[in-house]
Amino acid sequence: VAATLLDLKAARLLPVAEVEDEADLALLEARDLLFARLLQYRAYKQVADIFAGRLAREARRFPRTVAMEPRFAELLPDVVIRIGPEGFARLAVKAMQPKPEPAVYVDHIHAP
């Protein structure tokens, strides 16, 4: 892709004959658009190939399905909850309240 882009840049640096016909100009623009789409397609295809390769490699991996070893289970601290039912109720009310609409202040940019 980089080599193709360099070729395009080099071609644009060379002197070009003047285009007098609007139809020719439209055809050139359409060709350029199609070429740009081709480059985008190539880039997406390359990325899709990379993703497909990674998915194929990762399909051979499986998570470990064993219990936690006792020596690590002993390292876990005891869960201490220092909030009562009323505290949980207050938290729930606060969490369920509608959030204020974010605002962008532009007064410092322009004063009418």
mmCIF file of C-alpha atoms in Angstrom, residues 10-102:
data_model
loop_
_atom_site.group_PDB
_atom_site.id
_atom_site.type_symbol
_atom_site.label_atom_id
_atom_site.label_comp_id
_atom_site.label_asym_id
_atom_site.label_seq_id
_atom_site.Cartn_x
_atom_site.Cartn_y
_atom_site.Cartn_z
ATOM 1 C CA ALA A 10 5.355 10.759 -7.826
ATOM 2 C CA ALA A 11 2.816 10.749 -10.645
ATOM 3 C CA ARG A 12 1.218 13.920 -9.303
ATOM 4 C CA LEU A 13 4.562 15.709 -9.220
ATOM 5 C CA LEU A 14 5.103 15.167 -12.944
ATOM 6 C CA PRO A 15 3.728 17.791 -15.340
ATOM 7 C CA VAL A 16 0.308 16.897 -16.675
ATOM 8 C CA ALA A 17 -1.371 18.086 -19.843
ATOM 9 C CA GLU A 18 -4.293 20.429 -19.323
ATOM 10 C CA VAL A 19 -7.699 18.778 -19.369
ATOM 11 C CA GLU A 20 -10.113 20.764 -21.474
ATOM 12 C CA ASP A 21 -13.128 18.503 -21.557
ATOM 13 C CA GLU A 22 -15.335 18.350 -18.455
ATOM 14 C CA ALA A 23 -16.311 14.769 -19.275
ATOM 15 C CA ASP A 24 -12.641 13.743 -19.244
ATOM 16 C CA LEU A 25 -12.212 15.483 -15.903
ATOM 17 C CA ALA A 26 -15.234 13.653 -14.489
ATOM 18 C CA LEU A 27 -13.845 10.330 -15.739
ATOM 19 C CA LEU A 28 -10.492 11.070 -14.105
ATOM 20 C CA GLU A 29 -12.195 11.931 -10.813
ATOM 21 C CA ALA A 30 -14.245 8.738 -10.979
ATOM 22 C CA ARG A 31 -11.079 6.736 -11.676
ATOM 23 C CA ASP A 32 -9.329 8.355 -8.715
ATOM 24 C CA LEU A 33 -12.302 7.582 -6.481
ATOM 25 C CA LEU A 34 -12.348 3.951 -7.593
ATOM 26 C CA PHE A 35 -8.605 3.689 -7.032
ATOM 27 C CA ALA A 36 -8.953 5.127 -3.516
ATOM 28 C CA ARG A 37 -11.699 2.612 -2.778
ATOM 29 C CA LEU A 38 -9.458 -0.176 -4.058
ATOM 30 C CA LEU A 39 -6.714 0.921 -1.674
ATOM 31 C CA GLN A 40 -9.187 1.001 1.216
ATOM 32 C CA TYR A 41 -10.453 -2.451 0.263
ATOM 33 C CA ARG A 42 -6.897 -3.812 0.221
ATOM 34 C CA ALA A 43 -6.172 -2.335 3.639
ATOM 35 C CA TYR A 44 -9.377 -3.780 5.144
ATOM 36 C CA LYS A 45 -8.655 -7.146 3.529
ATOM 37 C CA GLN A 46 -5.166 -7.222 5.048
ATOM 38 C CA VAL A 47 -6.541 -6.386 8.496
ATOM 39 C CA ALA A 48 -9.247 -9.037 8.087
ATOM 40 C CA ASP A 49 -6.542 -11.598 7.254
ATOM 41 C CA ILE A 50 -4.605 -10.593 10.375
ATOM 42 C CA PHE A 51 -7.738 -10.956 12.520
ATOM 43 C CA ALA A 52 -8.565 -14.330 10.946
ATOM 44 C CA GLY A 53 -5.066 -15.592 11.717
ATOM 45 C CA ARG A 54 -5.285 -14.434 15.310
ATOM 46 C CA LEU A 55 -8.711 -16.013 15.768
ATOM 47 C CA ALA A 56 -7.419 -19.302 14.349
ATOM 48 C CA ARG A 57 -4.451 -19.283 16.733
ATOM 49 C CA GLU A 58 -6.587 -18.339 19.735
ATOM 50 C CA ALA A 59 -9.165 -21.054 18.953
ATOM 51 C CA ARG A 60 -6.634 -23.607 20.194
ATOM 52 C CA ARG A 61 -6.489 -22.045 23.655
ATOM 53 C CA PHE A 62 -8.808 -22.931 26.489
ATOM 54 C CA PRO A 63 -9.275 -21.377 29.936
ATOM 55 C CA ARG A 64 -8.158 -23.236 32.992
ATOM 56 C CA THR A 65 -11.157 -24.837 34.720
ATOM 57 C CA VAL A 66 -9.826 -25.815 38.116
ATOM 58 C CA ALA A 67 -10.593 -24.558 41.581
ATOM 59 C CA MET A 68 -8.370 -22.030 43.294
ATOM 60 C CA GLU A 69 -5.476 -23.612 45.111
ATOM 61 C CA PRO A 70 -5.844 -23.533 48.921
ATOM 62 C CA ARG A 71 -2.643 -21.533 49.404
ATOM 63 C CA PHE A 72 -4.079 -18.756 47.253
ATOM 64 C CA ALA A 73 -7.560 -18.996 48.792
ATOM 65 C CA GLU A 74 -6.029 -18.275 52.196
ATOM 66 C CA LEU A 75 -4.578 -15.034 50.855
ATOM 67 C CA LEU A 76 -8.014 -13.566 50.179
ATOM 68 C CA PRO A 77 -9.098 -11.116 52.883
ATOM 69 C CA ASP A 78 -12.414 -11.519 54.641
ATOM 70 C CA VAL A 79 -15.165 -9.345 53.214
ATOM 71 C CA VAL A 80 -16.177 -6.668 55.711
ATOM 72 C CA ILE A 81 -19.288 -4.664 54.889
ATOM 73 C CA ARG A 82 -19.556 -1.582 57.063
ATOM 74 C CA ILE A 83 -22.783 -0.262 55.620
ATOM 75 C CA GLY A 84 -26.276 -1.228 56.715
ATOM 76 C CA PRO A 85 -29.538 -1.611 54.818
ATOM 77 C CA GLU A 86 -30.262 2.122 55.130
ATOM 78 C CA GLY A 87 -26.888 2.921 53.589
ATOM 79 C CA PHE A 88 -27.550 0.572 50.697
ATOM 80 C CA ALA A 89 -30.959 2.215 50.207
ATOM 81 C CA ARG A 90 -29.332 5.660 50.054
ATOM 82 C CA LEU A 91 -26.786 4.380 47.538
ATOM 83 C CA ALA A 92 -29.556 2.875 45.403
ATOM 84 C CA VAL A 93 -31.549 6.127 45.434
ATOM 85 C CA LYS A 94 -28.446 8.103 44.470
ATOM 86 C CA ALA A 95 -27.549 5.640 41.699
ATOM 87 C CA MET A 96 -31.059 5.688 40.216
ATOM 88 C CA GLN A 97 -31.399 9.474 40.084
ATOM 89 C CA PRO A 98 -31.191 10.919 36.570
ATOM 90 C CA LYS A 99 -27.815 12.376 35.775
ATOM 91 C CA PRO A 100 -27.664 16.076 34.879
ATOM 92 C CA GLU A 101 -27.314 16.855 31.206
ATOM 93 C CA PRO A 102 -23.683 17.705 30.409
#
